[in-house]
């Protein structure tokens, strides 16, 4: 009989190699692909402002971008596409003329409206024709006074209107008072005008008075009264009586 085979001292068995390989695979971190994201700048825009849907962590192997209006690319209308090789925007059915795609995949909205608010999805195509997508939100609010609620704005508008009404009423009151004062002054002048006009006397009747005798006529009569013994009858002109 031949000698039985004996394992050499300190030799490695096959199963030990398998354990070492499994351990290496367990502790070896394989590189993973980082999912890109969409961020709106600003996060909430007023009507008429511009908004950028920024694409972050875009891979360098991307060959084309496609922006859709919706929560997913499947079944959502296409806004526009961008081919990196030719660097050109290709408009889709949802293109309004205010959207622009940049080479980094970001989408610029100009002069946004309330209807533009909603979800937007970016779909990418890499060199291996693999597709990936991410969704972002666009928030749009009415263009009110910054920092003031709607109630405060309404209160300010009401206060301004009340102030304008008060000023208008005050102006009307001053004009009426001035017109009335001018009318009163005109009436007073018309009442004083007949008394100061030459050639126009007062309206009351004046009593008629006979003219007083002159000094020459009064003197002989006065002397005759002093000399009462004078024969007045003798002084009568009888010729004048005959003629008459």
PDB file of C-alpha atoms in Angstrom:
ATOM      1  CA  UNK A   1       0.000   0.000   0.000  1.00  0.00           C
ATOM      2  CA  UNK A   2       1.232   3.390  -0.817  1.00  0.00           C
ATOM      3  CA  UNK A   3       1.476   6.190   1.614  1.00  0.00           C
ATOM      4  CA  UNK A   4      -1.730   8.162   2.239  1.00  0.00           C
ATOM      5  CA  UNK A   5      -1.664  11.704   1.036  1.00  0.00           C
ATOM      6  CA  UNK A   6      -1.094  14.210   3.791  1.00  0.00           C
ATOM      7  CA  UNK A   7      -1.737  17.903   3.424  1.00  0.00           C
ATOM      8  CA  UNK A   8       1.433  19.883   3.736  1.00  0.00           C
ATOM      9  CA  UNK A   9       1.880  21.832   6.945  1.00  0.00           C
ATOM     10  CA  UNK A  10       0.937  25.451   6.543  1.00  0.00           C
ATOM     11  CA  UNK A  11      -0.597  24.942   3.076  1.00  0.00           C
ATOM     12  CA  UNK A  12      -3.722  26.842   1.898  1.00  0.00           C
ATOM     13  CA  UNK A  13      -6.903  25.010   1.214  1.00  0.00           C
ATOM     14  CA  UNK A  14      -9.159  26.092  -1.745  1.00  0.00           C
ATOM     15  CA  UNK A  15     -12.021  27.231   0.479  1.00  0.00           C
ATOM     16  CA  UNK A  16      -9.749  29.692   2.231  1.00  0.00           C
ATOM     17  CA  UNK A  17      -9.152  31.493  -1.056  1.00  0.00           C
ATOM     18  CA  UNK A  18     -12.881  31.801  -1.611  1.00  0.00           C
ATOM     19  CA  UNK A  19     -13.307  33.420   1.832  1.00  0.00           C
ATOM     20  CA  UNK A  20     -10.627  35.975   1.091  1.00  0.00           C
ATOM     21  CA  UNK A  21     -12.237  36.882  -2.244  1.00  0.00           C
ATOM     22  CA  UNK A  22     -15.669  37.295  -0.633  1.00  0.00           C
ATOM     23  CA  UNK A  23     -14.206  39.559   2.050  1.00  0.00           C
ATOM     24  CA  UNK A  24     -12.572  41.795  -0.538  1.00  0.00           C
ATOM     25  CA  UNK A  25     -15.830  42.136  -2.465  1.00  0.00           C
ATOM     26  CA  UNK A  26     -17.720  43.013   0.717  1.00  0.00           C
ATOM     27  CA  UNK A  27     -15.432  45.891   1.738  1.00  0.00           C
ATOM     28  CA  UNK A  28     -14.796  47.238  -1.751  1.00  0.00           C
ATOM     29  CA  UNK A  29     -16.998  50.308  -2.450  1.00  0.00           C
ATOM     30  CA  UNK A  30     -18.067  50.415  -6.051  1.00  0.00           C
ATOM     31  CA  UNK A  31     -18.487  53.941  -7.579  1.00  0.00           C
ATOM     32  CA  UNK A  32     -22.131  55.017  -7.885  1.00  0.00           C
ATOM     33  CA  UNK A  33     -23.778  57.547 -10.191  1.00  0.00           C
ATOM     34  CA  UNK A  34     -25.106  60.676  -8.402  1.00  0.00           C
ATOM     35  CA  UNK A  35     -28.688  61.555  -9.348  1.00  0.00           C
ATOM     36  CA  UNK A  36     -28.995  65.049 -10.765  1.00  0.00           C
ATOM     37  CA  UNK A  37     -31.564  67.476  -9.305  1.00  0.00           C
ATOM     38  CA  UNK A  38     -33.561  70.542 -10.407  1.00  0.00           C
ATOM     39  CA  UNK A  39     -33.649  73.766  -8.364  1.00  0.00           C
ATOM     40  CA  UNK A  40     -35.710  76.889  -9.160  1.00  0.00           C
ATOM     41  CA  UNK A  41     -33.930  80.244  -8.751  1.00  0.00           C
ATOM     42  CA  UNK A  42     -35.690  82.072  -7.207  1.00  0.00           C
ATOM     43  CA  UNK A  43     -37.834  79.495  -5.474  1.00  0.00           C
ATOM     44  CA  UNK A  44     -40.933  81.726  -5.801  1.00  0.00           C
ATOM     45  CA  UNK A  45     -40.998  84.412  -8.493  1.00  0.00           C
ATOM     46  CA  UNK A  46     -43.374  87.316  -9.080  1.00  0.00           C
ATOM     47  CA  UNK A  47     -45.231  87.740 -12.346  1.00  0.00           C
ATOM     48  CA  UNK A  48     -43.062  89.279 -15.053  1.00  0.00           C
ATOM     49  CA  UNK A  49     -39.767  88.099 -13.534  1.00  0.00           C
ATOM     50  CA  UNK A  50     -37.253  85.575 -14.894  1.00  0.00           C
ATOM     51  CA  UNK A  51     -36.752  82.128 -13.335  1.00  0.00           C
ATOM     52  CA  UNK A  52     -33.904  79.667 -13.881  1.00  0.00           C
ATOM     53  CA  UNK A  53     -34.539  75.933 -13.433  1.00  0.00           C
ATOM     54  CA  UNK A  54     -30.976  74.990 -12.524  1.00  0.00           C
ATOM     55  CA  UNK A  55     -29.804  71.427 -13.275  1.00  0.00           C
ATOM     56  CA  UNK A  56     -27.270  70.197 -10.692  1.00  0.00           C
ATOM     57  CA  UNK A  57     -24.859  67.228 -10.813  1.00  0.00           C
ATOM     58  CA  UNK A  58     -25.195  66.731 -14.563  1.00  0.00           C
ATOM     59  CA  UNK A  59     -22.893  64.030 -15.938  1.00  0.00           C
ATOM     60  CA  UNK A  60     -20.261  64.951 -18.498  1.00  0.00           C
ATOM     61  CA  UNK A  61     -21.384  62.127 -20.764  1.00  0.00           C
ATOM     62  CA  UNK A  62     -24.780  63.697 -21.501  1.00  0.00           C
ATOM     63  CA  UNK A  63     -25.419  64.247 -25.189  1.00  0.00           C
ATOM     64  CA  UNK A  64     -28.929  65.756 -25.197  1.00  0.00           C
ATOM     65  CA  UNK A  65     -31.467  67.444 -22.885  1.00  0.00           C
ATOM     66  CA  UNK A  66     -35.261  67.403 -23.158  1.00  0.00           C
ATOM     67  CA  UNK A  67     -37.495  69.586 -20.971  1.00  0.00           C
ATOM     68  CA  UNK A  68     -41.130  68.567 -20.457  1.00  0.00           C
ATOM     69  CA  UNK A  69     -43.963  70.370 -18.682  1.00  0.00           C
ATOM     70  CA  UNK A  70     -45.219  67.787 -16.205  1.00  0.00           C
ATOM     71  CA  UNK A  71     -44.186  65.496 -13.371  1.00  0.00           C
ATOM     72  CA  UNK A  72     -42.690  62.931 -15.774  1.00  0.00           C
ATOM     73  CA  UNK A  73     -41.314  62.996 -19.283  1.00  0.00           C
ATOM     74  CA  UNK A  74     -43.623  60.226 -20.436  1.00  0.00           C
ATOM     75  CA  UNK A  75     -46.865  61.676 -21.760  1.00  0.00           C
ATOM     76  CA  UNK A  76     -45.959  65.298 -20.938  1.00  0.00           C
ATOM     77  CA  UNK A  77     -45.678  67.950 -23.679  1.00  0.00           C
ATOM     78  CA  UNK A  78     -42.170  68.785 -24.804  1.00  0.00           C
ATOM     79  CA  UNK A  79     -41.034  72.368 -24.241  1.00  0.00           C
ATOM     80  CA  UNK A  80     -37.702  72.155 -26.006  1.00  0.00           C
ATOM     81  CA  UNK A  81     -34.702  69.944 -26.589  1.00  0.00           C
ATOM     82  CA  UNK A  82     -30.979  70.766 -26.700  1.00  0.00           C
ATOM     83  CA  UNK A  83     -28.318  68.842 -28.663  1.00  0.00           C
ATOM     84  CA  UNK A  84     -24.873  69.403 -27.192  1.00  0.00           C
ATOM     85  CA  UNK A  85     -22.967  68.518 -30.394  1.00  0.00           C
ATOM     86  CA  UNK A  86     -24.655  71.218 -32.473  1.00  0.00           C
ATOM     87  CA  UNK A  87     -25.583  73.505 -29.502  1.00  0.00           C
ATOM     88  CA  UNK A  88     -29.071  74.330 -30.716  1.00  0.00           C
ATOM     89  CA  UNK A  89     -32.511  74.525 -29.085  1.00  0.00           C
ATOM     90  CA  UNK A  90     -35.249  72.463 -30.711  1.00  0.00           C
ATOM     91  CA  UNK A  91     -38.725  73.840 -29.779  1.00  0.00           C
ATOM     92  CA  UNK A  92     -41.526  71.462 -28.852  1.00  0.00           C
ATOM     93  CA  UNK A  93     -45.309  71.686 -28.687  1.00  0.00           C
ATOM     94  CA  UNK A  94     -45.268  73.478 -25.302  1.00  0.00           C
ATOM     95  CA  UNK A  95     -42.679  76.074 -26.381  1.00  0.00           C
ATOM     96  CA  UNK A  96     -43.884  79.677 -25.837  1.00  0.00           C
ATOM     97  CA  UNK A  97     -40.810  81.579 -27.054  1.00  0.00           C
ATOM     98  CA  UNK A  98     -39.760  82.504 -23.523  1.00  0.00           C
ATOM     99  CA  UNK A  99     -37.751  79.352 -22.740  1.00  0.00           C
ATOM    100  CA  UNK A 100     -34.028  78.802 -23.345  1.00  0.00           C
ATOM    101  CA  UNK A 101     -31.950  75.666 -22.585  1.00  0.00           C
ATOM    102  CA  UNK A 102     -28.288  76.174 -21.717  1.00  0.00           C
ATOM    103  CA  UNK A 103     -25.419  73.726 -22.394  1.00  0.00           C
ATOM    104  CA  UNK A 104     -25.429  72.644 -18.717  1.00  0.00           C
ATOM    105  CA  UNK A 105     -29.079  71.551 -19.026  1.00  0.00           C
ATOM    106  CA  UNK A 106     -30.618  74.471 -17.116  1.00  0.00           C
ATOM    107  CA  UNK A 107     -33.856  76.030 -18.401  1.00  0.00           C
ATOM    108  CA  UNK A 108     -34.448  79.796 -18.324  1.00  0.00           C
ATOM    109  CA  UNK A 109     -38.006  81.154 -18.135  1.00  0.00           C
ATOM    110  CA  UNK A 110     -38.460  84.812 -19.082  1.00  0.00           C
ATOM    111  CA  UNK A 111     -41.417  86.966 -18.032  1.00  0.00           C
ATOM    112  CA  UNK A 112     -43.189  84.199 -16.141  1.00  0.00           C
ATOM    113  CA  UNK A 113     -46.955  84.194 -15.640  1.00  0.00           C
ATOM    114  CA  UNK A 114     -49.283  82.451 -13.199  1.00  0.00           C
ATOM    115  CA  UNK A 115     -50.002  79.824 -15.871  1.00  0.00           C
ATOM    116  CA  UNK A 116     -46.301  78.858 -15.912  1.00  0.00           C
ATOM    117  CA  UNK A 117     -46.433  77.557 -12.335  1.00  0.00           C
ATOM    118  CA  UNK A 118     -46.188  73.780 -11.985  1.00  0.00           C
ATOM    119  CA  UNK A 119     -43.866  70.791 -12.409  1.00  0.00           C
ATOM    120  CA  UNK A 120     -41.088  70.573 -15.019  1.00  0.00           C
ATOM    121  CA  UNK A 121     -39.083  67.459 -15.851  1.00  0.00           C
ATOM    122  CA  UNK A 122     -35.629  67.261 -17.437  1.00  0.00           C
ATOM    123  CA  UNK A 123     -34.788  64.068 -19.368  1.00  0.00           C
ATOM    124  CA  UNK A 124     -31.146  63.401 -20.298  1.00  0.00           C
ATOM    125  CA  UNK A 125     -29.609  61.088 -22.910  1.00  0.00           C
ATOM    126  CA  UNK A 126     -25.972  60.001 -22.486  1.00  0.00           C
ATOM    127  CA  UNK A 127     -23.485  58.610 -24.973  1.00  0.00           C
ATOM    128  CA  UNK A 128     -24.760  55.069 -24.405  1.00  0.00           C
ATOM    129  CA  UNK A 129     -28.331  56.230 -25.135  1.00  0.00           C
ATOM    130  CA  UNK A 130     -29.326  55.662 -21.528  1.00  0.00           C
ATOM    131  CA  UNK A 131     -32.047  57.971 -20.243  1.00  0.00           C
ATOM    132  CA  UNK A 132     -32.487  59.595 -16.847  1.00  0.00           C
ATOM    133  CA  UNK A 133     -34.840  62.274 -15.540  1.00  0.00           C
ATOM    134  CA  UNK A 134     -35.484  64.637 -12.609  1.00  0.00           C
ATOM    135  CA  UNK A 135     -38.374  66.969 -11.752  1.00  0.00           C
ATOM    136  CA  UNK A 136     -38.495  70.492 -10.283  1.00  0.00           C
ATOM    137  CA  UNK A 137     -41.218  72.933  -9.233  1.00  0.00           C
ATOM    138  CA  UNK A 138     -41.836  76.450 -10.520  1.00  0.00           C
ATOM    139  CA  UNK A 139     -43.763  78.731  -8.138  1.00  0.00           C
ATOM    140  CA  UNK A 140     -45.223  82.055  -9.349  1.00  0.00           C
ATOM    141  CA  UNK A 141     -47.144  84.619  -7.276  1.00  0.00           C
ATOM    142  CA  UNK A 142     -48.917  87.856  -8.085  1.00  0.00           C
ATOM    143  CA  UNK A 143     -46.831  91.007  -8.282  1.00  0.00           C
ATOM    144  CA  UNK A 144     -47.905  92.680  -4.980  1.00  0.00           C
ATOM    145  CA  UNK A 145     -45.991  95.134  -2.832  1.00  0.00           C
ATOM    146  CA  UNK A 146     -42.966  93.218  -1.392  1.00  0.00           C
ATOM    147  CA  UNK A 147     -43.335  92.373   2.282  1.00  0.00           C
ATOM    148  CA  UNK A 148     -46.983  93.463   2.568  1.00  0.00           C
ATOM    149  CA  UNK A 149     -49.999  91.128   2.616  1.00  0.00           C
ATOM    150  CA  UNK A 150     -52.965  91.670   0.370  1.00  0.00           C
ATOM    151  CA  UNK A 151     -55.045  93.135   3.233  1.00  0.00           C
ATOM    152  CA  UNK A 152     -52.401  95.755   3.970  1.00  0.00           C
ATOM    153  CA  UNK A 153     -52.224  96.745   0.307  1.00  0.00           C
ATOM    154  CA  UNK A 154     -56.025  97.116   0.206  1.00  0.00           C
ATOM    155  CA  UNK A 155     -55.905  99.286   3.337  1.00  0.00           C
ATOM    156  CA  UNK A 156     -53.274 101.554   1.808  1.00  0.00           C
ATOM    157  CA  UNK A 157     -55.311 101.952  -1.373  1.00  0.00           C
ATOM    158  CA  UNK A 158     -58.466 102.749   0.634  1.00  0.00           C
ATOM    159  CA  UNK A 159     -56.624 105.339   2.708  1.00  0.00           C
ATOM    160  CA  UNK A 160     -55.291 107.045  -0.389  1.00  0.00           C
ATOM    161  CA  UNK A 161     -58.771 107.209  -1.938  1.00  0.00           C
ATOM    162  CA  UNK A 162     -60.270 108.661   1.260  1.00  0.00           C
ATOM    163  CA  UNK A 163     -57.514 111.284   1.393  1.00  0.00           C
ATOM    164  CA  UNK A 164     -58.142 112.296  -2.202  1.00  0.00           C
ATOM    165  CA  UNK A 165     -61.883 112.589  -1.504  1.00  0.00           C
ATOM    166  CA  UNK A 166     -61.259 114.816   1.538  1.00  0.00           C
ATOM    167  CA  UNK A 167     -58.932 117.091  -0.410  1.00  0.00           C
ATOM    168  CA  UNK A 168     -61.489 117.390  -3.229  1.00  0.00           C
ATOM    169  CA  UNK A 169     -64.253 118.261  -0.732  1.00  0.00           C
ATOM    170  CA  UNK A 170     -62.067 120.910   0.905  1.00  0.00           C
ATOM    171  CA  UNK A 171     -61.267 122.495  -2.458  1.00  0.00           C
ATOM    172  CA  UNK A 172     -64.957 122.592  -3.382  1.00  0.00           C
ATOM    173  CA  UNK A 173     -65.829 124.194  -0.030  1.00  0.00           C
ATOM    174  CA  UNK A 174     -63.185 126.905  -0.476  1.00  0.00           C
ATOM    175  CA  UNK A 175     -64.381 127.662  -4.004  1.00  0.00           C
ATOM    176  CA  UNK A 176     -68.006 127.950  -2.862  1.00  0.00           C
ATOM    177  CA  UNK A 177     -67.050 130.232   0.045  1.00  0.00           C
ATOM    178  CA  UNK A 178     -65.016 132.437  -2.271  1.00  0.00           C
ATOM    179  CA  UNK A 179     -67.860 132.635  -4.797  1.00  0.00           C
ATOM    180  CA  UNK A 180     -70.384 133.534  -2.082  1.00  0.00           C
ATOM    181  CA  UNK A 181     -68.127 136.248  -0.645  1.00  0.00           C
ATOM    182  CA  UNK A 182     -67.659 137.765  -4.104  1.00  0.00           C
ATOM    183  CA  UNK A 183     -71.447 137.738  -4.645  1.00  0.00           C
ATOM    184  CA  UNK A 184     -72.061 139.527  -1.346  1.00  0.00           C
ATOM    185  CA  UNK A 185     -69.475 142.198  -2.160  1.00  0.00           C
ATOM    186  CA  UNK A 186     -71.045 142.739  -5.577  1.00  0.00           C
ATOM    187  CA  UNK A 187     -74.507 143.197  -4.022  1.00  0.00           C
ATOM    188  CA  UNK A 188     -73.139 145.751  -1.546  1.00  0.00           C
ATOM    189  CA  UNK A 189     -71.542 147.762  -4.340  1.00  0.00           C
ATOM    190  CA  UNK A 190     -74.803 147.752  -6.308  1.00  0.00           C
ATOM    191  CA  UNK A 191     -76.714 149.052  -3.266  1.00  0.00           C
ATOM    192  CA  UNK A 192     -74.247 151.891  -2.663  1.00  0.00           C
ATOM    193  CA  UNK A 193     -74.017 152.962  -6.299  1.00  0.00           C
ATOM    194  CA  UNK A 194     -77.266 155.219  -6.565  1.00  0.00           C
ATOM    195  CA  UNK A 195     -76.303 157.372  -3.534  1.00  0.00           C
ATOM    196  CA  UNK A 196     -72.847 158.164  -4.927  1.00  0.00           C
ATOM    197  CA  UNK A 197     -73.910 158.797  -8.554  1.00  0.00           C
ATOM    198  CA  UNK A 198     -73.951 162.519  -9.576  1.00  0.00           C
ATOM    199  CA  UNK A 199     -77.292 163.900 -10.744  1.00  0.00           C
ATOM    200  CA  UNK A 200     -79.322 161.276  -8.867  1.00  0.00           C
ATOM    201  CA  UNK A 201     -80.899 162.323  -5.608  1.00  0.00           C
ATOM    202  CA  UNK A 202     -82.615 160.237  -3.015  1.00  0.00           C
ATOM    203  CA  UNK A 203     -85.880 158.584  -3.952  1.00  0.00           C
ATOM    204  CA  UNK A 204     -87.979 160.390  -1.274  1.00  0.00           C
ATOM    205  CA  UNK A 205     -89.959 163.461  -2.199  1.00  0.00           C
ATOM    206  CA  UNK A 206     -88.662 166.916  -1.256  1.00  0.00           C
ATOM    207  CA  UNK A 207     -91.059 169.609   0.042  1.00  0.00           C
ATOM    208  CA  UNK A 208     -91.453 172.768  -2.077  1.00  0.00           C
ATOM    209  CA  UNK A 209     -90.417 176.008  -0.343  1.00  0.00           C
ATOM    210  CA  UNK A 210     -91.013 179.491  -1.692  1.00  0.00           C
ATOM    211  CA  UNK A 211     -87.986 181.646  -2.324  1.00  0.00           C
ATOM    212  CA  UNK A 212     -87.149 184.018   0.432  1.00  0.00           C
ATOM    213  CA  UNK A 213     -87.243 187.755  -0.388  1.00  0.00           C
ATOM    214  CA  UNK A 214     -83.998 189.311  -1.311  1.00  0.00           C
ATOM    215  CA  UNK A 215     -82.303 191.884   0.905  1.00  0.00           C
ATOM    216  CA  UNK A 216     -83.379 194.821  -1.272  1.00  0.00           C
ATOM    217  CA  UNK A 217     -87.037 193.849  -1.105  1.00  0.00           C
ATOM    218  CA  UNK A 218     -87.004 193.254   2.608  1.00  0.00           C
ATOM    219  CA  UNK A 219     -85.419 196.567   3.577  1.00  0.00           C
ATOM    220  CA  UNK A 220     -88.253 198.971   2.421  1.00  0.00           C
ATOM    221  CA  UNK A 221     -90.880 196.797   3.996  1.00  0.00           C
ATOM    222  CA  UNK A 222     -88.929 196.778   7.215  1.00  0.00           C
ATOM    223  CA  UNK A 223     -88.666 200.567   7.202  1.00  0.00           C
ATOM    224  CA  UNK A 224     -92.365 201.005   6.536  1.00  0.00           C
ATOM    225  CA  UNK A 225     -93.147 198.864   9.512  1.00  0.00           C
ATOM    226  CA  UNK A 226     -90.952 201.075  11.642  1.00  0.00           C
ATOM    227  CA  UNK A 227     -92.723 204.272  10.502  1.00  0.00           C
ATOM    228  CA  UNK A 228     -96.309 203.398  11.116  1.00  0.00           C
ATOM    229  CA  UNK A 229     -97.541 206.992  10.780  1.00  0.00           C
ATOM    230  CA  UNK A 230     -96.672 207.063   7.120  1.00  0.00           C
ATOM    231  CA  UNK A 231     -99.600 207.339   4.835  1.00  0.00           C
ATOM    232  CA  UNK A 232     -99.261 204.138   2.920  1.00  0.00           C
ATOM    233  CA  UNK A 233    -102.401 204.890   1.017  1.00  0.00           C
ATOM    234  CA  UNK A 234    -100.860 208.019  -0.419  1.00  0.00           C
ATOM    235  CA  UNK A 235     -97.970 206.010  -1.797  1.00  0.00           C
ATOM    236  CA  UNK A 236    -100.218 203.820  -3.845  1.00  0.00           C
ATOM    237  CA  UNK A 237     -99.836 204.447  -7.549  1.00  0.00           C
ATOM    238  CA  UNK A 238    -103.345 205.132  -8.738  1.00  0.00           C
ATOM    239  CA  UNK A 239    -102.211 205.179 -12.327  1.00  0.00           C
ATOM    240  CA  UNK A 240    -101.197 201.660 -12.083  1.00  0.00           C
ATOM    241  CA  UNK A 241    -104.681 200.844 -10.800  1.00  0.00           C
ATOM    242  CA  UNK A 242    -106.320 202.578 -13.740  1.00  0.00           C
ATOM    243  CA  UNK A 243    -104.185 200.819 -16.213  1.00  0.00           C
ATOM    244  CA  UNK A 244    -104.842 197.500 -14.651  1.00  0.00           C
TER     245      UNK A 244
END
